[in-house]
Short mmCIF file of C-alpha atoms and ligand atoms in Angstrom, two decimals:
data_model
loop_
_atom_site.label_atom_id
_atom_site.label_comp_id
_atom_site.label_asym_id
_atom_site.label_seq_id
_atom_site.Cartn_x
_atom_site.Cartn_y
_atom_site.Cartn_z
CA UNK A 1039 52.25 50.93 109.38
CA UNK A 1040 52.53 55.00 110.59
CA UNK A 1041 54.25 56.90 108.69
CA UNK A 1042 57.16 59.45 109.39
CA UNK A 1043 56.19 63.19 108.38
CA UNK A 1044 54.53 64.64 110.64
CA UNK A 1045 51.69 65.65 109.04
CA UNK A 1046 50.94 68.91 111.29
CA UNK A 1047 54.05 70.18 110.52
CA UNK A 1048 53.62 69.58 106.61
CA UNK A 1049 49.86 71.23 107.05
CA UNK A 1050 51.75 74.70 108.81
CA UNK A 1051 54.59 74.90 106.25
CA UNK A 1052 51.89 74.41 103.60
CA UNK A 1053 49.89 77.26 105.02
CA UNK A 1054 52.40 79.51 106.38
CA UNK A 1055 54.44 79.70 102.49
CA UNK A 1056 50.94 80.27 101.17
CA UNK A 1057 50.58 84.11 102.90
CA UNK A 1058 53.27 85.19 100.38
CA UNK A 1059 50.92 85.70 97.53
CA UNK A 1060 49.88 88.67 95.72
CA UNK A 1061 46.15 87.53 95.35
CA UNK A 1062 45.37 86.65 99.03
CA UNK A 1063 42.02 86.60 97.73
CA UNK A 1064 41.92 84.59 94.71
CA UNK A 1065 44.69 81.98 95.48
CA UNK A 1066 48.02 81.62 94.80
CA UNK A 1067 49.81 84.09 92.90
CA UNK A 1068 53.68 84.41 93.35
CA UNK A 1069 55.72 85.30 90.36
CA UNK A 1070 59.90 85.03 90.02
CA UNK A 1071 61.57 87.85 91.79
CA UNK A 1072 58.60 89.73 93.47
CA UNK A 1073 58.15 90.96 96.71
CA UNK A 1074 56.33 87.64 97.55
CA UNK A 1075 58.60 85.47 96.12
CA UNK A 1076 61.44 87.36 98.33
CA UNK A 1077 59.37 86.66 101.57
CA UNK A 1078 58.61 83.06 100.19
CA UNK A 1079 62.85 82.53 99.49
CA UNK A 1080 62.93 84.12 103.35
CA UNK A 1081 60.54 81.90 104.49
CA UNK A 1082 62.16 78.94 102.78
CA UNK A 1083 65.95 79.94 104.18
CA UNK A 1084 64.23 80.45 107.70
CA UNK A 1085 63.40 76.50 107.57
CA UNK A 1086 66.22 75.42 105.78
CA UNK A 1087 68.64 76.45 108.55
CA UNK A 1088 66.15 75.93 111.54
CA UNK A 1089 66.42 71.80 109.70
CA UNK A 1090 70.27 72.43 109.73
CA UNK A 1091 71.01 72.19 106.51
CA UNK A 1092 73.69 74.73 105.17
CA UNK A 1093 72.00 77.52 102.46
CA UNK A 1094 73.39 79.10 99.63
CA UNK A 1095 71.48 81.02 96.74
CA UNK A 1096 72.80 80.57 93.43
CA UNK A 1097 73.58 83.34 90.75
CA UNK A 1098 69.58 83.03 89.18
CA UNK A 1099 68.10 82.72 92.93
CA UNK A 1100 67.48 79.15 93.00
CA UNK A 1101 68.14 78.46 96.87
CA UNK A 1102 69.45 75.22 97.91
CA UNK A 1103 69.86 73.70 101.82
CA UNK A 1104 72.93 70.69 102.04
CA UNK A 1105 73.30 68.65 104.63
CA UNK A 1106 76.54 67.19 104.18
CA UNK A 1107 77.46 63.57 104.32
CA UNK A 1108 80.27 62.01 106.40
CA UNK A 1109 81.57 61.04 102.97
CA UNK A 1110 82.43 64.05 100.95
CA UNK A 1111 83.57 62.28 97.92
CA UNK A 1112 79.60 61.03 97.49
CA UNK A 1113 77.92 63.62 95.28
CA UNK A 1114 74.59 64.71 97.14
CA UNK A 1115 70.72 63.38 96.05
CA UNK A 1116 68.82 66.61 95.08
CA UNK A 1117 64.95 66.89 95.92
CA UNK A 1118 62.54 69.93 95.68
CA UNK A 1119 60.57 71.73 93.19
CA UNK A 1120 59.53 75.18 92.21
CA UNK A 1121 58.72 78.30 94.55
CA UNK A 1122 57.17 80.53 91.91
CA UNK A 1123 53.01 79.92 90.71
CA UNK A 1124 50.84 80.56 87.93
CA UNK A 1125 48.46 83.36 88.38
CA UNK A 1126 45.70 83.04 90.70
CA UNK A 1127 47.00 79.10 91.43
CA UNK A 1128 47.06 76.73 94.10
CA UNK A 1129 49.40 76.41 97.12
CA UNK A 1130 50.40 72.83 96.52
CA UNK A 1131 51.70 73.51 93.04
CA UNK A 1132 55.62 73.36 93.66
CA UNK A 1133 55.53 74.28 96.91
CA UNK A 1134 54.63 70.12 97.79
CA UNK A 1135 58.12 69.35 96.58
CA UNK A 1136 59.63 72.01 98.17
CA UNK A 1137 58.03 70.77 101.58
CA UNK A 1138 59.04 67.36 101.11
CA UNK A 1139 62.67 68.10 101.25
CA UNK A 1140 62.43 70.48 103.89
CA UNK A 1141 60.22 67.51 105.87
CA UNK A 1142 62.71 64.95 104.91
CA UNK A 1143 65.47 67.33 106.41
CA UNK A 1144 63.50 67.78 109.70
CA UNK A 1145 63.05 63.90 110.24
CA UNK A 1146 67.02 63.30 109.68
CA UNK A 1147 67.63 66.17 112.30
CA UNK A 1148 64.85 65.07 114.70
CA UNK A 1149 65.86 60.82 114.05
CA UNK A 1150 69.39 62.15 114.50
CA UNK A 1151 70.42 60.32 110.83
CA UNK A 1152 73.95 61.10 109.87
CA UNK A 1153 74.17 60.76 106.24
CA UNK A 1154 76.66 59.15 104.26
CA UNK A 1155 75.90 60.71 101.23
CA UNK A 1156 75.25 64.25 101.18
CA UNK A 1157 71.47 65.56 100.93
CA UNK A 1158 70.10 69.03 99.21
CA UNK A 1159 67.25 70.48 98.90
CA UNK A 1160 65.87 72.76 96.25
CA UNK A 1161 63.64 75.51 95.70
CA UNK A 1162 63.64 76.59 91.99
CA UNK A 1163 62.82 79.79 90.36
CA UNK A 1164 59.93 80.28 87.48
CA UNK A 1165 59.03 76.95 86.40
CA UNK A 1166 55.65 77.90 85.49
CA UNK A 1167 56.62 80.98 83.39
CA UNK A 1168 54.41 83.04 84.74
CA UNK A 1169 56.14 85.89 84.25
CA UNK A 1170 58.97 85.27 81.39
CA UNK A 1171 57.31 83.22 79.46
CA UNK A 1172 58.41 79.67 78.39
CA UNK A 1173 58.71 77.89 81.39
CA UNK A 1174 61.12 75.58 83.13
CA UNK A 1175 63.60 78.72 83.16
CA UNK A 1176 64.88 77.39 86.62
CA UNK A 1177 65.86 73.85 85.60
CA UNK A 1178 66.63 74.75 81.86
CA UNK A 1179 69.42 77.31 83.57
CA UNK A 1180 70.75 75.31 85.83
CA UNK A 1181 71.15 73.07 83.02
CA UNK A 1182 73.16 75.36 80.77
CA UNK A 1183 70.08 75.72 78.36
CA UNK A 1184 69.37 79.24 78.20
CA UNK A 1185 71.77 82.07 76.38
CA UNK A 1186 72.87 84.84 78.39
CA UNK A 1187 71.41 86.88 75.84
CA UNK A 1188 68.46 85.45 76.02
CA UNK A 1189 68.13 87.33 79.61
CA UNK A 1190 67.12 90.32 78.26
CA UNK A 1191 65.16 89.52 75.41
CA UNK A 1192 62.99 87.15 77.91
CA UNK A 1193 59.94 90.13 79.35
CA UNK A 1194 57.09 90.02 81.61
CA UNK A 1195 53.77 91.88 80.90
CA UNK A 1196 55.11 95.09 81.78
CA UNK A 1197 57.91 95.14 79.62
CA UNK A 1198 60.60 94.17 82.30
CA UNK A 1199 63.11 91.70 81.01
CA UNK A 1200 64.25 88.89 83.08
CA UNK A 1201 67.90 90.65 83.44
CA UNK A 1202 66.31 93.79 84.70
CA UNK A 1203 64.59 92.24 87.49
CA UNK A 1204 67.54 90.29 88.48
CA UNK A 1205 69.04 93.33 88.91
CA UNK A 1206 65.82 94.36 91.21
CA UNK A 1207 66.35 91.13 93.33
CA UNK A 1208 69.58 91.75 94.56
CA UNK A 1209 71.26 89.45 91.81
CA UNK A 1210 74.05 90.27 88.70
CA UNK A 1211 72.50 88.82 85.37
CA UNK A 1212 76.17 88.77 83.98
CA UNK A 1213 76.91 86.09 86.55
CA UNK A 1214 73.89 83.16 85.55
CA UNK A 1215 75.69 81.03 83.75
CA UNK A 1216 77.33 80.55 87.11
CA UNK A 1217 74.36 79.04 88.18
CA UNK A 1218 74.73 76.05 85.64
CA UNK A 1219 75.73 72.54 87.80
CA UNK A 1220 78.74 70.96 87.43
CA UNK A 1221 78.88 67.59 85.75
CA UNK A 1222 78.17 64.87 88.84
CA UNK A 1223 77.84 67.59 91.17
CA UNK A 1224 74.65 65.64 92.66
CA UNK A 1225 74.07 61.70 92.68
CA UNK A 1226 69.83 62.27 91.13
CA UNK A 1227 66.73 64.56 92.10
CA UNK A 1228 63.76 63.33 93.26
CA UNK A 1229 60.68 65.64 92.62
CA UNK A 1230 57.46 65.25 94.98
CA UNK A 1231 54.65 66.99 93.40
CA UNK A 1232 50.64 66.79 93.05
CA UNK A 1233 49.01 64.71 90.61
CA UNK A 1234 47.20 68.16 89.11
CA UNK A 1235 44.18 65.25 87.50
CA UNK A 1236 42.19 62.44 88.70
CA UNK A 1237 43.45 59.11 88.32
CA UNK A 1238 45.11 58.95 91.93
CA UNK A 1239 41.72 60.78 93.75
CA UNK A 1240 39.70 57.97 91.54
CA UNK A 1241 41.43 54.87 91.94
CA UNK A 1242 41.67 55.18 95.83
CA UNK A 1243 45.52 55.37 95.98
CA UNK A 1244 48.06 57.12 97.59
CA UNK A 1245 50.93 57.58 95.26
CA UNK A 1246 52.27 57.89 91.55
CA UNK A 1247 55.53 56.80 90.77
CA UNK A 1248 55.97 58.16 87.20
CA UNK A 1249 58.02 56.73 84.63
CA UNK A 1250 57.65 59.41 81.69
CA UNK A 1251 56.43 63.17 81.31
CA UNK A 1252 54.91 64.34 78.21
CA UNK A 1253 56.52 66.75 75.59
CA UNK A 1254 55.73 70.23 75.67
CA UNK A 1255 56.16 73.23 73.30
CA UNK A 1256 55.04 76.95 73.77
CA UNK A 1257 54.74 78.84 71.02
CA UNK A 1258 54.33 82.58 70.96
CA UNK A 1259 52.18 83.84 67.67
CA UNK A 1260 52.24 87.73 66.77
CA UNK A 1261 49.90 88.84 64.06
CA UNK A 1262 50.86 92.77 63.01
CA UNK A 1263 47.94 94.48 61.29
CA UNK A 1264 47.63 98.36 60.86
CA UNK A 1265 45.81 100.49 63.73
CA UNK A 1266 42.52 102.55 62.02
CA UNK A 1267 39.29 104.01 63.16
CA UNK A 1268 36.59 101.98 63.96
CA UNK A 1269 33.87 104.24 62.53
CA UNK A 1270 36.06 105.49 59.32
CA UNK A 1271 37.96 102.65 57.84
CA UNK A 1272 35.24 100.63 55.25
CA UNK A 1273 35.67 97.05 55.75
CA UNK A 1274 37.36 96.19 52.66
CA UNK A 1275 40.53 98.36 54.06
CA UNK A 1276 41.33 97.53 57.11
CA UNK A 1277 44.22 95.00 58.03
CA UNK A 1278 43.15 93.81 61.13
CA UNK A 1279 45.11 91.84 63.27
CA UNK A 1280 42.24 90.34 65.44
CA UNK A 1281 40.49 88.99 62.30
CA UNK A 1282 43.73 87.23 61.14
CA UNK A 1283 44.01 86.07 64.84
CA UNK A 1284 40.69 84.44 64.95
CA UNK A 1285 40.97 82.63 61.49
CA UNK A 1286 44.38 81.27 63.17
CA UNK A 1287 42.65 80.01 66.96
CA UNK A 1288 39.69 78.79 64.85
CA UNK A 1289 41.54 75.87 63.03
CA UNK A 1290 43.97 75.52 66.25
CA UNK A 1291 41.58 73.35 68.27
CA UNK A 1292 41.45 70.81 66.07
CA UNK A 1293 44.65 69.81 65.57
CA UNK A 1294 44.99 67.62 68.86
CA UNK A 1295 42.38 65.16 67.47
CA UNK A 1296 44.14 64.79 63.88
CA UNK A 1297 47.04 63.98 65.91
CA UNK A 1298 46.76 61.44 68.70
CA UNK A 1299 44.39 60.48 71.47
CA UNK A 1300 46.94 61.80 74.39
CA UNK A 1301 47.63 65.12 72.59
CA UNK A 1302 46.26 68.35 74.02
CA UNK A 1303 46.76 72.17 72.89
CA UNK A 1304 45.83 75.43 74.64
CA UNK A 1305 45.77 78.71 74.20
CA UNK A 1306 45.86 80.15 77.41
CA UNK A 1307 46.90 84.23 77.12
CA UNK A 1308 46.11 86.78 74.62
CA UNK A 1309 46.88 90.10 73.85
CA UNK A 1310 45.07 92.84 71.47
CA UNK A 1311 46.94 96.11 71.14
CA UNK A 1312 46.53 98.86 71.19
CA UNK A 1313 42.84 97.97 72.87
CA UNK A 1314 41.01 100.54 72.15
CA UNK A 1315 37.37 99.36 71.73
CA UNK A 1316 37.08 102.08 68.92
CA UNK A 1317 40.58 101.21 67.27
CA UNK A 1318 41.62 98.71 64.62
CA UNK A 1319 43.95 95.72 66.40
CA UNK A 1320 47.28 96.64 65.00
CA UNK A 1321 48.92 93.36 66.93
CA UNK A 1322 47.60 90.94 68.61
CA UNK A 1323 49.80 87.88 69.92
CA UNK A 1324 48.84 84.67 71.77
CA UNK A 1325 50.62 81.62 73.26
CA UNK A 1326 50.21 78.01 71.91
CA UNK A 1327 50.78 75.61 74.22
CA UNK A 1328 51.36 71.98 72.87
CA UNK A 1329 51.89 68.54 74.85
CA UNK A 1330 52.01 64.88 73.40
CA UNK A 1331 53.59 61.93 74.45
CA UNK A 1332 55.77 61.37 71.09
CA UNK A 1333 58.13 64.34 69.93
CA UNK A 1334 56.99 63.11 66.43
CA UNK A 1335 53.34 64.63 67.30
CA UNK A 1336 54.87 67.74 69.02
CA UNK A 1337 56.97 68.46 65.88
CA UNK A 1338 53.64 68.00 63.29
CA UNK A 1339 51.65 70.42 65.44
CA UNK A 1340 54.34 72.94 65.31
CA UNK A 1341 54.71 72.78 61.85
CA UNK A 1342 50.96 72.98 61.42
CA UNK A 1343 51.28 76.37 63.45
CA UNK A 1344 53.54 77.70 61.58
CA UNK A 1345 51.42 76.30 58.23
CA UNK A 1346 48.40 78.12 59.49
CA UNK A 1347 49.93 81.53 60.50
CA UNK A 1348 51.50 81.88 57.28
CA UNK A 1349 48.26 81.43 55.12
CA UNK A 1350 46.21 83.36 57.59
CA UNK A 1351 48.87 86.21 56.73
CA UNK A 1352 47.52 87.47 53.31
CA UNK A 1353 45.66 91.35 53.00
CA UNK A 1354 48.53 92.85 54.55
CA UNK A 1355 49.09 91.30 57.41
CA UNK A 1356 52.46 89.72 58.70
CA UNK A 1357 52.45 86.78 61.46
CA UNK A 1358 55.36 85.35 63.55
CA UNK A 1359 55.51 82.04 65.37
CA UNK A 1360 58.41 82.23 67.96
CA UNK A 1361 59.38 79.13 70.27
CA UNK A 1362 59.21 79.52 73.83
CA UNK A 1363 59.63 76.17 74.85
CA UNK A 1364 60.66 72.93 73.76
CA UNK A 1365 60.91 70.15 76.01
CA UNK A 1366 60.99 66.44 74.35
CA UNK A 1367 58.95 63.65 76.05
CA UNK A 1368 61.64 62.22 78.97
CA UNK A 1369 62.13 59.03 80.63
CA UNK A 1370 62.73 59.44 83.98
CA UNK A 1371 65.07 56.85 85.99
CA UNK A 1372 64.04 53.31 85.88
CA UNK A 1373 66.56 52.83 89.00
CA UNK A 1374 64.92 55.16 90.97
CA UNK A 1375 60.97 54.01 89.74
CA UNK A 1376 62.35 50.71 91.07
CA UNK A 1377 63.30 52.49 94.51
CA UNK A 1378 60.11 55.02 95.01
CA UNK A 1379 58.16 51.94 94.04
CA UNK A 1380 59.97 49.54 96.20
CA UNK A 1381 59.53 52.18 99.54
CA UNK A 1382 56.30 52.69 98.43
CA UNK A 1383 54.95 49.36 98.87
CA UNK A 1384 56.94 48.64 102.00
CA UNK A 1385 55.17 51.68 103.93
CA UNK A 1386 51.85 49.65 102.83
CA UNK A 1387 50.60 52.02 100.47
CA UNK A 1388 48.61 52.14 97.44
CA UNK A 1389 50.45 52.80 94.32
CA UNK A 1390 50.48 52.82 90.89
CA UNK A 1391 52.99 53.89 87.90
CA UNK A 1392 51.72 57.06 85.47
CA UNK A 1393 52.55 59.40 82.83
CA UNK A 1394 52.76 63.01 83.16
CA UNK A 1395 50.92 65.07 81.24
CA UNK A 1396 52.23 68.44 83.00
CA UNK A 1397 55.38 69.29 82.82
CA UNK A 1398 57.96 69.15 85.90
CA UNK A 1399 61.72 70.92 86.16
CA UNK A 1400 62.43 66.99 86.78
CA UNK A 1401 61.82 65.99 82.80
CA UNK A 1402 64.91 68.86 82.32
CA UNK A 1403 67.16 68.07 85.25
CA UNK A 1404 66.86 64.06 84.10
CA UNK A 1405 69.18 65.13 80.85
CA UNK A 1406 71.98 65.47 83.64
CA UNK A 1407 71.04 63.53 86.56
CA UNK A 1408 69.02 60.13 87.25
CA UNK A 1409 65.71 61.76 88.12
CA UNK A 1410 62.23 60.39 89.99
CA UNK A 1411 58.69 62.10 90.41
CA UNK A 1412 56.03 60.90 92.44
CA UNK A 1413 52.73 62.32 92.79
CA UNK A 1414 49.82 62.68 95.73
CA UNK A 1415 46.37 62.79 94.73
CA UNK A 1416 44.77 66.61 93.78
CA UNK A 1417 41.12 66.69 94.95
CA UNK A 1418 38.52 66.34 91.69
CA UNK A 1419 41.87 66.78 90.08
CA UNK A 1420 41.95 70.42 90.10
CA UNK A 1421 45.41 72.67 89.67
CA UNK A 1422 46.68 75.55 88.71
CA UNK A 1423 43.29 77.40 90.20
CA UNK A 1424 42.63 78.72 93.86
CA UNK A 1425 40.35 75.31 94.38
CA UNK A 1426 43.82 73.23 94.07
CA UNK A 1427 44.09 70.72 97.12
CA UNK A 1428 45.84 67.59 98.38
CA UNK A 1429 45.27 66.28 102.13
CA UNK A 1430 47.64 66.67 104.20
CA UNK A 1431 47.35 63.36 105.27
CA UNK A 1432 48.20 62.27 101.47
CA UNK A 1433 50.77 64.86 101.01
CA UNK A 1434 52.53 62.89 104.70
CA UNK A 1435 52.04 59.87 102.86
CA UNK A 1436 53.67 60.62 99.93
CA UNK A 1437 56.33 62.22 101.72
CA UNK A 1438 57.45 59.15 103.59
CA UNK A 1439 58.39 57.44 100.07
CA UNK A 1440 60.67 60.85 99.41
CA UNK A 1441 61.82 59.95 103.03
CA UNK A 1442 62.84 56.57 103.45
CA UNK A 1443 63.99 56.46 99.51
CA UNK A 1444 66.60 59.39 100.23
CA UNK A 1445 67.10 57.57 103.58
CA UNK A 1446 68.46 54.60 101.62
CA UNK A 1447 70.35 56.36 98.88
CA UNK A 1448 72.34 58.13 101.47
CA UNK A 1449 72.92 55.42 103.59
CA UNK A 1450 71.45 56.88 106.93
C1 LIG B 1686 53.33 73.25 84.64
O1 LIG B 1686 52.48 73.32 85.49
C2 LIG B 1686 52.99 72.86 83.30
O2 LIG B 1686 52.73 71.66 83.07
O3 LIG B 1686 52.89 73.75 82.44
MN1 LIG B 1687 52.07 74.21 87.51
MN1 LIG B 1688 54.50 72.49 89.31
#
């Protein structure tokens, strides 16, 4: 049967989001709170109110779009994703989500739908924690998981904490917890993204409906030595905090294996200060990041972190393993699988059910809200670099199950 996106539509919001990026290029690169991500929020409101929906920016700068429902008592379905990338990304990654509300709020104005039940849609700050660190900040706050103090002791790479460039966006940092939702303020959320792997690109089908998302911890690991001269300090004197480091990421990559067959662990950023190729590292520090599908595995490779930082620390240096992130494996909604799966097949397309192994704000909004993913097919399964793609065609298709699923929860 056709579909109902319009597919040219989806291409040009796609495309036209994807100018604000600091790395025009080398991809995508839009952190939380830049000048991009203003122009992206801009670009984002623009639609939002051309789709008639009603906009409103909450105290961390997550921006939502309502249509109401001729039933005000009915709390409002949620769907969207995050605005902000990873450096030097794709243009699908969030943005898809974000698309497929804003589509599914252009085919209720242009099929003139009135809405029983209230519709939103979402587009959420620094999910990839590109630039504070951690991830999942948008969800986790709207979720009343993250301390106001822990606003200024969260920094990007230049030192800025995350209350400081609130402050430089226009928004009070004193007022977040203001951004937390209020219990049943929305009926579920329903999350649209890319697959970000293979399976859907090699089994020929259109659509994931996914039924659990992986647990994920980041840790952060900061080895202190003592800064010397290269040429000066004998070998038996130095305390150098790169060797410690490299004792620590040699035994790192194989803990996965002594764990489970699903569990994976990266470490993706590193830092060696003070850098001077003819100075001793005083610190260096490096991010862990750890995914399995039982919490049980998550917990034993943390504690093997911590096991293997603290014997690497002998000769005078000092290690600490902080936690950035810890998000248990999550269940999503079977009542919702049931629906994405049941519109799925009725639009005649080929589906299947899957695990997540990246993580999505949806595994943190599910804690307070019934919650569904679904996922389009990534080309040879490629995310998070410029190469990242998804046909628009595909990205239509899985937009129609987002479509006709909110179409029947609201009672249109
Ligand atoms: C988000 O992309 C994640 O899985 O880290
Ligand atoms: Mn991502
Ligand atoms: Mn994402």
């Amino acid at each position: 049967m056709t579909g109902y996106a319009d597919t040219r539509r989806v291409a040009d919001l796609i495309e036209d989001l994807d100018q604000f990026t600091a790395t025009p290029e080398n991809g995508t690169t839009r952190l939380t709170y830049s000048a991009e991500y203003a122009a992206a929020r801009d670009f984002i409101i623009t639609h939002m109110l051309r789709a008639g929906l009603e906009v409103r920016q909450d105290a961390i700068g997550n921006i939502f779009g309502r249509l109401a429902g001729s039933n005000p008592d009915l709390a409002p379905v949620l769907v969207g994703s995050h605005l902000d990338s990873v450096p030097n990304g794709g243009r699908f990654d969030g943005p898809a989500g974000i698309i497929a509300g804003l589509e599914t709020a252009y085919l209720f104005r242009d099929l003139r739908l009135t809405p029983e039940r209230g519709l939103e849609v979402v587009a959420m700050i620094e999910e990839e924690g590109a630039r504070f660190g951690g991830g999942l900040l948008g969800s986790r706050m709207l979720t009343g998981r993250v301390a106001p103090a822990d606003l200024v002791e969260l920094t990007d790479d230049h030192g800025v904490s995350m209350a400081d460039a609130m402050e430089g966006y226009g928004l009070d940092p004193q007022k977040a917890v203001q951004a937390v939702l209020a219990p049943n303020a929305y009926h579920s959320f329903l999350e649209l993204h890319i697959e970000q792997g293979p399976v859907l690109e090699d089994a020929c089908q259109d659509v994931a409906i996914v039924d659990r998302i992986v647990g994920i911890a980041q840790l952060k690991v900061t080895i202190w030595g003592r800064a010397g001269h290269a040429g000066t300090t004998p070998m038996h004197a130095r305390r150098d905090a790169l060797t410690g480091a490299v004792a620590i990421l040699s035994q790192l990559s194989g803990l996965p294996v002594q764990t489970s067959k699903e569990a994976v662990l990266t470490v993706g950023k590193l830092e060696v200060l003070p850098g001077g190729a003819n100075v001793i590292p005083d610190l260096v520090n490096f991010t862990v990041d750890l995914r399995a599908p039982l919490a049980k595995d998550i917990d034993w490779m943390i504690s093997c972190v911590r096991d293997i930082v603290g014997s690497a620390c002998t000769g005078g240096l000092t290690g600490d393993v902080e936690e950035m992130l810890y998000a248990k494996p999550t269940m999503l909604s079977p009542d919702l699988h049931r629906c994405l799966t049941t519109n799925a097949r009725a639009l005649g397309l080929k589906y299947r059910t899957m695990v997540s192994g990246a993580g999505h704000d949806a595994m943190i909004i599910s804690a307070v809200m019934p919650t569904g993913l679904i996922f389009v097919p990534s080309r040879d399964g490629i995310s998070h670099a410029p190469e990242e793609w998804t046909d628009y065609a595909q990205l239509a298709r899985g937009i129609d199950v987002i479509f006709t699923t909110i179409r029947d929860m609201t009672g249109a």
